[in-house]
mmCIF file of C-alpha atoms in Angstrom:
data_model
loop_
_atom_site.group_PDB
_atom_site.id
_atom_site.type_symbol
_atom_site.label_atom_id
_atom_site.label_comp_id
_atom_site.label_asym_id
_atom_site.label_seq_id
_atom_site.Cartn_x
_atom_site.Cartn_y
_atom_site.Cartn_z
ATOM 1 C CA UNK A 1 -8.244 23.153 45.971
ATOM 2 C CA UNK A 2 -11.094 20.751 46.925
ATOM 3 C CA UNK A 3 -10.262 17.498 48.692
ATOM 4 C CA UNK A 4 -9.546 14.552 46.412
ATOM 5 C CA UNK A 5 -12.608 12.631 47.564
ATOM 6 C CA UNK A 6 -14.717 15.685 46.717
ATOM 7 C CA UNK A 7 -13.128 15.945 43.264
ATOM 8 C CA UNK A 8 -13.934 12.304 42.538
ATOM 9 C CA UNK A 9 -17.390 12.170 44.115
ATOM 10 C CA UNK A 10 -19.256 13.242 40.975
ATOM 11 C CA UNK A 11 -17.979 10.276 38.924
ATOM 12 C CA UNK A 12 -19.937 6.993 39.025
ATOM 13 C CA UNK A 13 -17.842 4.232 40.546
ATOM 14 C CA UNK A 14 -18.301 0.476 40.729
ATOM 15 C CA UNK A 15 -16.794 -1.123 43.854
ATOM 16 C CA UNK A 16 -14.064 -3.545 42.766
ATOM 17 C CA UNK A 17 -11.055 -2.709 44.895
ATOM 18 C CA UNK A 18 -9.718 -4.214 48.105
ATOM 19 C CA UNK A 19 -8.246 -1.107 49.694
ATOM 20 C CA UNK A 20 -6.023 0.256 50.956
ATOM 21 C CA UNK A 21 -3.499 -2.025 49.318
ATOM 22 C CA UNK A 22 -0.505 -2.852 51.524
ATOM 23 C CA UNK A 23 2.592 -0.693 51.765
ATOM 24 C CA UNK A 24 5.645 -2.748 52.735
ATOM 25 C CA UNK A 25 9.270 -1.952 53.473
ATOM 26 C CA UNK A 26 11.701 -4.145 51.543
ATOM 27 C CA UNK A 27 14.244 -4.713 54.306
ATOM 28 C CA UNK A 28 16.735 -6.930 52.478
ATOM 29 C CA UNK A 29 16.817 -4.841 49.300
ATOM 30 C CA UNK A 30 17.005 -1.657 51.374
ATOM 31 C CA UNK A 31 20.177 -3.002 52.942
ATOM 32 C CA UNK A 32 21.613 -4.277 49.647
ATOM 33 C CA UNK A 33 20.931 -1.048 47.746
ATOM 34 C CA UNK A 34 21.572 1.376 50.643
ATOM 35 C CA UNK A 35 18.184 3.066 50.266
ATOM 36 C CA UNK A 36 14.984 3.060 52.330
ATOM 37 C CA UNK A 37 12.896 1.070 49.839
ATOM 38 C CA UNK A 38 9.111 0.671 50.058
ATOM 39 C CA UNK A 39 6.699 -1.093 47.734
ATOM 40 C CA UNK A 40 3.023 -0.251 47.184
ATOM 41 C CA UNK A 41 1.353 -3.610 46.580
ATOM 42 C CA UNK A 42 -1.187 -2.884 43.882
ATOM 43 C CA UNK A 43 -0.734 -6.460 42.781
ATOM 44 C CA UNK A 44 -3.097 -7.052 45.721
ATOM 45 C CA UNK A 45 -6.067 -4.959 44.610
ATOM 46 C CA UNK A 46 -8.292 -8.038 44.599
ATOM 47 C CA UNK A 47 -10.554 -9.039 41.693
ATOM 48 C CA UNK A 48 -8.847 -12.156 40.326
ATOM 49 C CA UNK A 49 -5.065 -11.693 40.453
ATOM 50 C CA UNK A 50 -5.385 -7.963 41.191
ATOM 51 C CA UNK A 51 -3.281 -5.341 39.482
ATOM 52 C CA UNK A 52 -3.441 -1.632 38.780
ATOM 53 C CA UNK A 53 -6.254 -1.893 36.235
ATOM 54 C CA UNK A 54 -8.736 -2.602 39.033
ATOM 55 C CA UNK A 55 -8.432 1.016 40.159
ATOM 56 C CA UNK A 56 -9.091 2.265 36.636
ATOM 57 C CA UNK A 57 -12.004 -0.094 36.061
ATOM 58 C CA UNK A 58 -13.901 1.170 39.096
ATOM 59 C CA UNK A 59 -14.538 4.341 37.093
ATOM 60 C CA UNK A 60 -15.039 2.747 33.664
ATOM 61 C CA UNK A 61 -17.434 0.128 34.988
ATOM 62 C CA UNK A 62 -19.135 2.811 37.059
ATOM 63 C CA UNK A 63 -19.756 4.787 33.879
ATOM 64 C CA UNK A 64 -20.920 1.649 32.064
ATOM 65 C CA UNK A 65 -23.417 0.834 34.805
ATOM 66 C CA UNK A 66 -24.666 4.431 34.830
ATOM 67 C CA UNK A 67 -25.296 4.055 31.087
ATOM 68 C CA UNK A 68 -27.099 0.730 31.746
ATOM 69 C CA UNK A 69 -24.620 -1.080 29.510
ATOM 70 C CA UNK A 70 -24.796 -4.844 29.144
ATOM 71 C CA UNK A 71 -21.429 -5.328 27.423
ATOM 72 C CA UNK A 72 -17.918 -3.932 27.875
ATOM 73 C CA UNK A 73 -15.494 -3.753 24.963
ATOM 74 C CA UNK A 74 -11.763 -3.218 25.388
ATOM 75 C CA UNK A 75 -8.609 -3.554 23.297
ATOM 76 C CA UNK A 76 -5.042 -4.379 24.300
ATOM 77 C CA UNK A 77 -2.091 -6.663 23.732
ATOM 78 C CA UNK A 78 -2.664 -10.414 23.564
ATOM 79 C CA UNK A 79 -1.502 -10.684 27.195
ATOM 80 C CA UNK A 80 -3.334 -7.538 28.324
ATOM 81 C CA UNK A 81 -3.875 -7.326 32.071
ATOM 82 C CA UNK A 82 -6.455 -4.611 31.451
ATOM 83 C CA UNK A 83 -8.507 -6.892 29.191
ATOM 84 C CA UNK A 84 -8.373 -9.787 31.657
ATOM 85 C CA UNK A 85 -9.394 -7.559 34.561
ATOM 86 C CA UNK A 86 -12.176 -6.012 32.468
ATOM 87 C CA UNK A 87 -13.514 -9.514 31.768
ATOM 88 C CA UNK A 88 -13.537 -10.242 35.513
ATOM 89 C CA UNK A 89 -15.300 -6.958 36.289
ATOM 90 C CA UNK A 90 -17.835 -7.591 33.541
ATOM 91 C CA UNK A 91 -18.595 -11.023 34.977
ATOM 92 C CA UNK A 92 -18.990 -9.543 38.456
ATOM 93 C CA UNK A 93 -21.625 -7.098 37.210
ATOM 94 C CA UNK A 94 -23.402 -9.420 34.780
ATOM 95 C CA UNK A 95 -22.092 -7.926 31.547
ATOM 96 C CA UNK A 96 -20.638 -9.485 28.422
ATOM 97 C CA UNK A 97 -16.923 -8.863 27.839
ATOM 98 C CA UNK A 98 -15.513 -8.373 24.352
ATOM 99 C CA UNK A 99 -11.699 -8.405 24.310
ATOM 100 C CA UNK A 100 -9.744 -7.347 21.241
ATOM 101 C CA UNK A 101 -6.230 -8.808 21.140
ATOM 102 C CA UNK A 102 -3.711 -6.674 19.243
ATOM 103 C CA UNK A 103 -0.525 -8.097 17.753
ATOM 104 C CA UNK A 104 1.857 -5.811 19.664
ATOM 105 C CA UNK A 105 4.644 -8.302 20.363
ATOM 106 C CA UNK A 106 5.988 -10.069 17.244
ATOM 107 C CA UNK A 107 7.836 -13.343 17.338
ATOM 108 C CA UNK A 108 6.265 -14.836 20.446
ATOM 109 C CA UNK A 109 5.786 -18.579 20.830
ATOM 110 C CA UNK A 110 2.494 -20.502 21.124
ATOM 111 C CA UNK A 111 2.586 -20.354 24.942
ATOM 112 C CA UNK A 112 2.090 -16.584 24.725
ATOM 113 C CA UNK A 113 -1.176 -17.098 22.848
ATOM 114 C CA UNK A 114 -2.649 -19.774 25.098
ATOM 115 C CA UNK A 115 -1.564 -19.228 28.717
ATOM 116 C CA UNK A 116 -1.630 -16.389 31.263
ATOM 117 C CA UNK A 117 -4.254 -13.710 30.699
ATOM 118 C CA UNK A 118 -5.558 -15.434 27.551
ATOM 119 C CA UNK A 119 -6.267 -18.613 29.496
ATOM 120 C CA UNK A 120 -8.031 -16.721 32.290
ATOM 121 C CA UNK A 121 -10.115 -14.642 29.869
ATOM 122 C CA UNK A 122 -11.248 -17.797 28.089
ATOM 123 C CA UNK A 123 -12.310 -19.318 31.414
ATOM 124 C CA UNK A 124 -14.385 -16.200 32.024
ATOM 125 C CA UNK A 125 -16.237 -16.725 28.742
ATOM 126 C CA UNK A 126 -15.121 -13.471 27.152
ATOM 127 C CA UNK A 127 -15.598 -12.966 23.434
ATOM 128 C CA UNK A 128 -12.232 -12.641 21.679
ATOM 129 C CA UNK A 129 -11.409 -10.507 18.639
ATOM 130 C CA UNK A 130 -8.081 -10.084 16.858
ATOM 131 C CA UNK A 131 -6.470 -6.948 15.487
ATOM 132 C CA UNK A 132 -3.429 -7.425 13.247
ATOM 133 C CA UNK A 133 -1.445 -4.328 14.241
ATOM 134 C CA UNK A 134 0.048 -3.233 17.521
ATOM 135 C CA UNK A 135 0.812 0.436 16.971
ATOM 136 C CA UNK A 136 -2.493 1.654 15.560
ATOM 137 C CA UNK A 137 -4.539 2.972 18.467
ATOM 138 C CA UNK A 138 -7.065 4.772 16.253
ATOM 139 C CA UNK A 139 -7.596 1.661 14.141
ATOM 140 C CA UNK A 140 -7.957 -0.573 17.187
ATOM 141 C CA UNK A 141 -10.550 1.772 18.676
ATOM 142 C CA UNK A 142 -12.391 1.914 15.332
ATOM 143 C CA UNK A 143 -12.552 -1.879 15.211
ATOM 144 C CA UNK A 144 -14.093 -1.890 18.690
ATOM 145 C CA UNK A 145 -16.635 0.698 17.586
ATOM 146 C CA UNK A 146 -17.582 -1.466 14.598
ATOM 147 C CA UNK A 147 -18.217 -4.422 16.918
ATOM 148 C CA UNK A 148 -20.182 -2.171 19.267
ATOM 149 C CA UNK A 149 -22.351 -1.058 16.352
ATOM 150 C CA UNK A 150 -23.129 -4.692 15.581
ATOM 151 C CA UNK A 151 -24.178 -5.197 19.195
ATOM 152 C CA UNK A 152 -26.362 -2.082 19.090
ATOM 153 C CA UNK A 153 -28.059 -3.369 15.948
ATOM 154 C CA UNK A 154 -28.877 -6.538 17.894
ATOM 155 C CA UNK A 155 -30.491 -4.506 20.669
ATOM 156 C CA UNK A 156 -27.530 -4.559 23.043
ATOM 157 C CA UNK A 157 -26.049 -1.649 25.029
ATOM 158 C CA UNK A 158 -22.258 -1.764 24.673
ATOM 159 C CA UNK A 159 -19.736 0.425 26.511
ATOM 160 C CA UNK A 160 -16.285 0.944 24.998
ATOM 161 C CA UNK A 161 -13.155 1.472 27.091
ATOM 162 C CA UNK A 162 -11.035 3.422 24.579
ATOM 163 C CA UNK A 163 -7.320 3.073 24.014
ATOM 164 C CA UNK A 164 -6.205 6.122 22.064
ATOM 165 C CA UNK A 165 -5.664 9.695 23.119
ATOM 166 C CA UNK A 166 -8.494 12.108 22.539
ATOM 167 C CA UNK A 167 -10.863 10.450 25.006
ATOM 168 C CA UNK A 168 -11.330 11.638 28.605
ATOM 169 C CA UNK A 169 -8.838 9.626 30.730
ATOM 170 C CA UNK A 170 -11.513 8.310 33.070
ATOM 171 C CA UNK A 171 -9.398 5.427 34.298
ATOM 172 C CA UNK A 172 -6.658 7.784 35.468
ATOM 173 C CA UNK A 173 -9.024 8.908 38.226
ATOM 174 C CA UNK A 174 -8.313 5.554 39.882
ATOM 175 C CA UNK A 175 -4.706 6.571 40.381
ATOM 176 C CA UNK A 176 -5.579 10.046 41.546
ATOM 177 C CA UNK A 177 -7.284 8.185 44.361
ATOM 178 C CA UNK A 178 -4.384 5.715 44.538
ATOM 179 C CA UNK A 179 -1.819 8.482 44.921
ATOM 180 C CA UNK A 180 -3.835 10.009 47.730
ATOM 181 C CA UNK A 181 -4.163 6.599 49.378
ATOM 182 C CA UNK A 182 -0.409 6.153 49.292
ATOM 183 C CA UNK A 183 0.179 9.630 50.726
ATOM 184 C CA UNK A 184 -2.013 8.751 53.705
ATOM 185 C CA UNK A 185 0.088 5.611 54.304
ATOM 186 C CA UNK A 186 3.621 6.892 53.782
ATOM 187 C CA UNK A 187 3.433 10.613 54.536
ATOM 188 C CA UNK A 188 6.239 11.385 52.107
ATOM 189 C CA UNK A 189 9.174 10.002 50.136
ATOM 190 C CA UNK A 190 12.232 11.239 48.266
ATOM 191 C CA UNK A 191 11.456 9.550 44.938
ATOM 192 C CA UNK A 192 8.825 7.261 43.439
ATOM 193 C CA UNK A 193 9.168 4.896 40.492
ATOM 194 C CA UNK A 194 6.082 3.816 38.507
ATOM 195 C CA UNK A 195 5.477 2.129 35.142
ATOM 196 C CA UNK A 196 4.513 4.392 32.250
ATOM 197 C CA UNK A 197 2.585 2.847 29.352
ATOM 198 C CA UNK A 198 -0.829 4.246 28.428
ATOM 199 C CA UNK A 199 -0.136 7.086 30.872
ATOM 200 C CA UNK A 200 -3.228 6.539 33.021
ATOM 201 C CA UNK A 201 -1.375 5.056 36.000
ATOM 202 C CA UNK A 202 1.641 7.393 35.804
ATOM 203 C CA UNK A 203 -0.445 10.511 35.126
ATOM 204 C CA UNK A 204 -3.084 9.709 37.716
ATOM 205 C CA UNK A 205 -0.514 8.829 40.377
ATOM 206 C CA UNK A 206 1.492 12.012 39.778
ATOM 207 C CA UNK A 207 -1.688 14.075 39.973
ATOM 208 C CA UNK A 208 -2.836 12.294 43.134
ATOM 209 C CA UNK A 209 0.391 12.699 45.089
ATOM 210 C CA UNK A 210 0.697 16.354 44.064
ATOM 211 C CA UNK A 211 -2.870 17.038 45.190
ATOM 212 C CA UNK A 212 -1.959 15.307 48.470
ATOM 213 C CA UNK A 213 0.951 17.707 48.962
ATOM 214 C CA UNK A 214 3.883 15.449 48.028
ATOM 215 C CA UNK A 215 6.389 17.245 45.789
ATOM 216 C CA UNK A 216 9.037 14.503 45.391
ATOM 217 C CA UNK A 217 9.972 13.378 41.872
ATOM 218 C CA UNK A 218 7.911 10.607 40.302
ATOM 219 C CA UNK A 219 9.847 8.705 37.617
ATOM 220 C CA UNK A 220 7.804 7.003 34.921
ATOM 221 C CA UNK A 221 9.656 3.955 33.610
ATOM 222 C CA UNK A 222 8.857 3.563 29.925
ATOM 223 C CA UNK A 223 7.473 0.150 28.996
ATOM 224 C CA UNK A 224 6.232 0.905 25.469
ATOM 225 C CA UNK A 225 7.700 4.137 24.037
ATOM 226 C CA UNK A 226 10.972 6.033 24.250
ATOM 227 C CA UNK A 227 11.199 8.749 26.881
ATOM 228 C CA UNK A 228 10.495 11.844 24.767
ATOM 229 C CA UNK A 229 7.449 10.260 23.119
ATOM 230 C CA UNK A 230 6.143 9.099 26.500
ATOM 231 C CA UNK A 231 6.620 12.529 28.042
ATOM 232 C CA UNK A 232 4.576 14.089 25.224
ATOM 233 C CA UNK A 233 1.832 11.529 25.827
ATOM 234 C CA UNK A 234 1.823 12.296 29.561
ATOM 235 C CA UNK A 235 1.541 16.017 28.854
ATOM 236 C CA UNK A 236 -1.700 15.324 27.007
ATOM 237 C CA UNK A 237 -3.053 12.738 29.434
ATOM 238 C CA UNK A 238 -2.478 14.894 32.519
ATOM 239 C CA UNK A 239 -3.877 18.023 30.854
ATOM 240 C CA UNK A 240 -7.024 16.095 29.935
ATOM 241 C CA UNK A 241 -7.209 14.612 33.422
ATOM 242 C CA UNK A 242 -7.115 18.064 35.024
ATOM 243 C CA UNK A 243 -9.811 19.185 32.604
ATOM 244 C CA UNK A 244 -11.924 16.149 33.498
ATOM 245 C CA UNK A 245 -11.717 17.068 37.200
ATOM 246 C CA UNK A 246 -12.224 20.776 36.427
ATOM 247 C CA UNK A 247 -9.033 21.864 38.205
ATOM 248 C CA UNK A 248 -5.720 23.411 37.163
ATOM 249 C CA UNK A 249 -3.074 20.761 36.624
ATOM 250 C CA UNK A 250 -1.259 20.660 39.996
ATOM 251 C CA UNK A 251 2.264 20.498 38.542
ATOM 252 C CA UNK A 252 4.376 21.875 35.714
ATOM 253 C CA UNK A 253 5.589 20.003 32.670
ATOM 254 C CA UNK A 254 9.028 19.681 34.260
ATOM 255 C CA UNK A 255 7.468 17.319 36.839
ATOM 256 C CA UNK A 256 6.711 14.745 34.132
ATOM 257 C CA UNK A 257 9.799 12.525 34.311
ATOM 258 C CA UNK A 258 10.258 9.574 31.954
ATOM 259 C CA UNK A 259 13.166 7.109 31.745
ATOM 260 C CA UNK A 260 13.617 4.471 29.046
ATOM 261 C CA UNK A 261 16.860 2.774 30.037
ATOM 262 C CA UNK A 262 15.076 -0.547 30.682
ATOM 263 C CA UNK A 263 12.784 -0.444 27.633
ATOM 264 C CA UNK A 264 14.943 -2.575 25.311
ATOM 265 C CA UNK A 265 14.235 -4.783 23.464
ATOM 266 C CA UNK A 266 10.770 -3.186 23.368
ATOM 267 C CA UNK A 267 7.211 -3.509 24.605
ATOM 268 C CA UNK A 268 6.334 -6.935 25.893
ATOM 269 C CA UNK A 269 9.873 -8.292 25.549
ATOM 270 C CA UNK A 270 12.063 -9.132 28.522
ATOM 271 C CA UNK A 271 15.658 -8.022 28.068
ATOM 272 C CA UNK A 272 18.500 -8.872 30.451
ATOM 273 C CA UNK A 273 17.784 -5.938 32.796
ATOM 274 C CA UNK A 274 14.132 -6.973 33.139
ATOM 275 C CA UNK A 275 14.981 -10.620 33.720
ATOM 276 C CA UNK A 276 17.620 -9.785 36.320
ATOM 277 C CA UNK A 277 15.308 -7.374 38.145
ATOM 278 C CA UNK A 278 12.503 -9.931 38.241
ATOM 279 C CA UNK A 279 14.759 -12.599 39.696
ATOM 280 C CA UNK A 280 16.448 -10.223 42.145
ATOM 281 C CA UNK A 281 13.122 -9.140 43.664
ATOM 282 C CA UNK A 282 11.939 -12.747 43.924
ATOM 283 C CA UNK A 283 15.143 -14.027 45.509
ATOM 284 C CA UNK A 284 15.572 -11.119 47.935
ATOM 285 C CA UNK A 285 11.997 -10.440 49.029
ATOM 286 C CA UNK A 286 9.825 -13.321 47.800
ATOM 287 C CA UNK A 287 7.759 -10.899 45.703
ATOM 288 C CA UNK A 288 6.979 -11.798 42.101
ATOM 289 C CA UNK A 289 6.981 -9.143 39.398
ATOM 290 C CA UNK A 290 5.556 -9.372 35.893
ATOM 291 C CA UNK A 291 7.800 -9.220 32.804
ATOM 292 C CA UNK A 292 5.952 -6.445 30.945
ATOM 293 C CA UNK A 293 5.484 -3.699 33.560
ATOM 294 C CA UNK A 294 6.632 -4.190 37.136
ATOM 295 C CA UNK A 295 9.948 -5.953 36.453
ATOM 296 C CA UNK A 296 10.881 -3.206 33.988
ATOM 297 C CA UNK A 297 9.885 -0.670 36.621
ATOM 298 C CA UNK A 298 12.181 -2.237 39.203
ATOM 299 C CA UNK A 299 14.916 -2.433 36.555
ATOM 300 C CA UNK A 300 14.343 1.289 36.082
ATOM 301 C CA UNK A 301 14.741 1.938 39.785
ATOM 302 C CA UNK A 302 18.032 0.029 39.748
ATOM 303 C CA UNK A 303 19.164 2.006 36.705
ATOM 304 C CA UNK A 304 18.257 5.366 38.244
ATOM 305 C CA UNK A 305 20.146 4.364 41.377
ATOM 306 C CA UNK A 306 23.206 3.262 39.371
ATOM 307 C CA UNK A 307 23.361 6.574 37.492
ATOM 308 C CA UNK A 308 22.922 8.615 40.684
ATOM 309 C CA UNK A 309 19.535 10.126 39.829
ATOM 310 C CA UNK A 310 18.156 8.326 42.882
ATOM 311 C CA UNK A 311 20.737 8.677 45.634
ATOM 312 C CA UNK A 312 21.909 6.406 48.406
ATOM 313 C CA UNK A 313 20.017 6.876 51.650
ATOM 314 C CA UNK A 314 16.856 8.201 50.037
ATOM 315 C CA UNK A 315 13.367 6.956 50.839
ATOM 316 C CA UNK A 316 12.132 5.396 47.599
ATOM 317 C CA UNK A 317 8.670 4.134 46.639
ATOM 318 C CA UNK A 318 8.165 1.406 44.024
ATOM 319 C CA UNK A 319 4.648 0.899 42.632
ATOM 320 C CA UNK A 320 3.915 -2.780 41.958
ATOM 321 C CA UNK A 321 1.150 -2.846 39.343
ATOM 322 C CA UNK A 322 0.570 -6.608 39.261
ATOM 323 C CA UNK A 323 0.141 -8.451 35.978
ATOM 324 C CA UNK A 324 1.317 -11.756 37.417
ATOM 325 C CA UNK A 325 -0.709 -14.080 35.119
ATOM 326 C CA UNK A 326 1.605 -13.024 32.282
ATOM 327 C CA UNK A 327 4.470 -14.875 33.996
ATOM 328 C CA UNK A 328 2.971 -18.158 32.807
ATOM 329 C CA UNK A 329 2.817 -16.957 29.205
ATOM 330 C CA UNK A 330 6.427 -15.703 29.327
ATOM 331 C CA UNK A 331 8.062 -18.854 30.669
ATOM 332 C CA UNK A 332 10.040 -19.445 27.480
ATOM 333 C CA UNK A 333 10.749 -15.747 26.954
ATOM 334 C CA UNK A 334 12.202 -15.455 30.443
ATOM 335 C CA UNK A 335 14.107 -18.716 30.279
ATOM 336 C CA UNK A 336 13.191 -19.985 33.738
ATOM 337 C CA UNK A 337 12.342 -23.670 33.308
ATOM 338 C CA UNK A 338 11.499 -23.296 29.612
ATOM 339 C CA UNK A 339 8.920 -25.669 28.198
ATOM 340 C CA UNK A 340 7.724 -26.609 24.758
ATOM 341 C CA UNK A 341 3.938 -26.179 24.637
#
């Protein structure tokens, strides 16, 4: 098997990332939980509040620049970290950003629609679109294509970052590299816990650590879909990723592990387990998590430990994917110092 840097060398890449991101031992939580707990700080990737999407955007923006694009279009939830980071990357490289905001989280208050990632994206001057549904990936992508066609008719050169399956998972290459980066820092671990949403981070990370020779289980904590649906999605994403890199997939289907015990009450909503995990990490280690991805991921780690899937004494890796601007949009949802906007 070729080296990971060789596998990735043929893909255009736009420098965005401050790397390697730190790897830290969580001493107090290690003692409390009786595990050897480490956290990979991908909340510190740089590029305006950081987060995991920076790794993915290096490859999407690289492809956009290779195509001489002058606009980037992307779709996601109203509080999408990916959309906010795409707007930052577009500004860095002199492109227009068009952000489509999907209604994925019903019943949210006005703060959700005005603060956090929305506020930052507006500062960046991104064009905003709305899409009325939250579980229609094909429709959301089609709406982006319609806007791109309007831009083409005006003489522009748009580049779409797609949402749905059926497109090459270019962004997942960022976590192939990220998994290899981690392996060079930690050497090995007994279990890793990562968020699992679109599948690009989970699938890329699993591929990267396997290519780096680490065979420990990687648990994907479901943030959007139940476990069996998410596993099916990861099967497709990782098969397409291997095809994109022109290699055999370096693991079997049994290696795709998904856990949905912290998913309730659903995507973008913070249930008791998420809220407790967020506060526990902050109080014990002074590290802030976001309510949509990383707090649910830590809640998943705690759940896997409670059920004995992760065992006492093991060396455990937690991937912190950032998303911290969303904290300010979720103040009322979380109930910490609630305000009326």
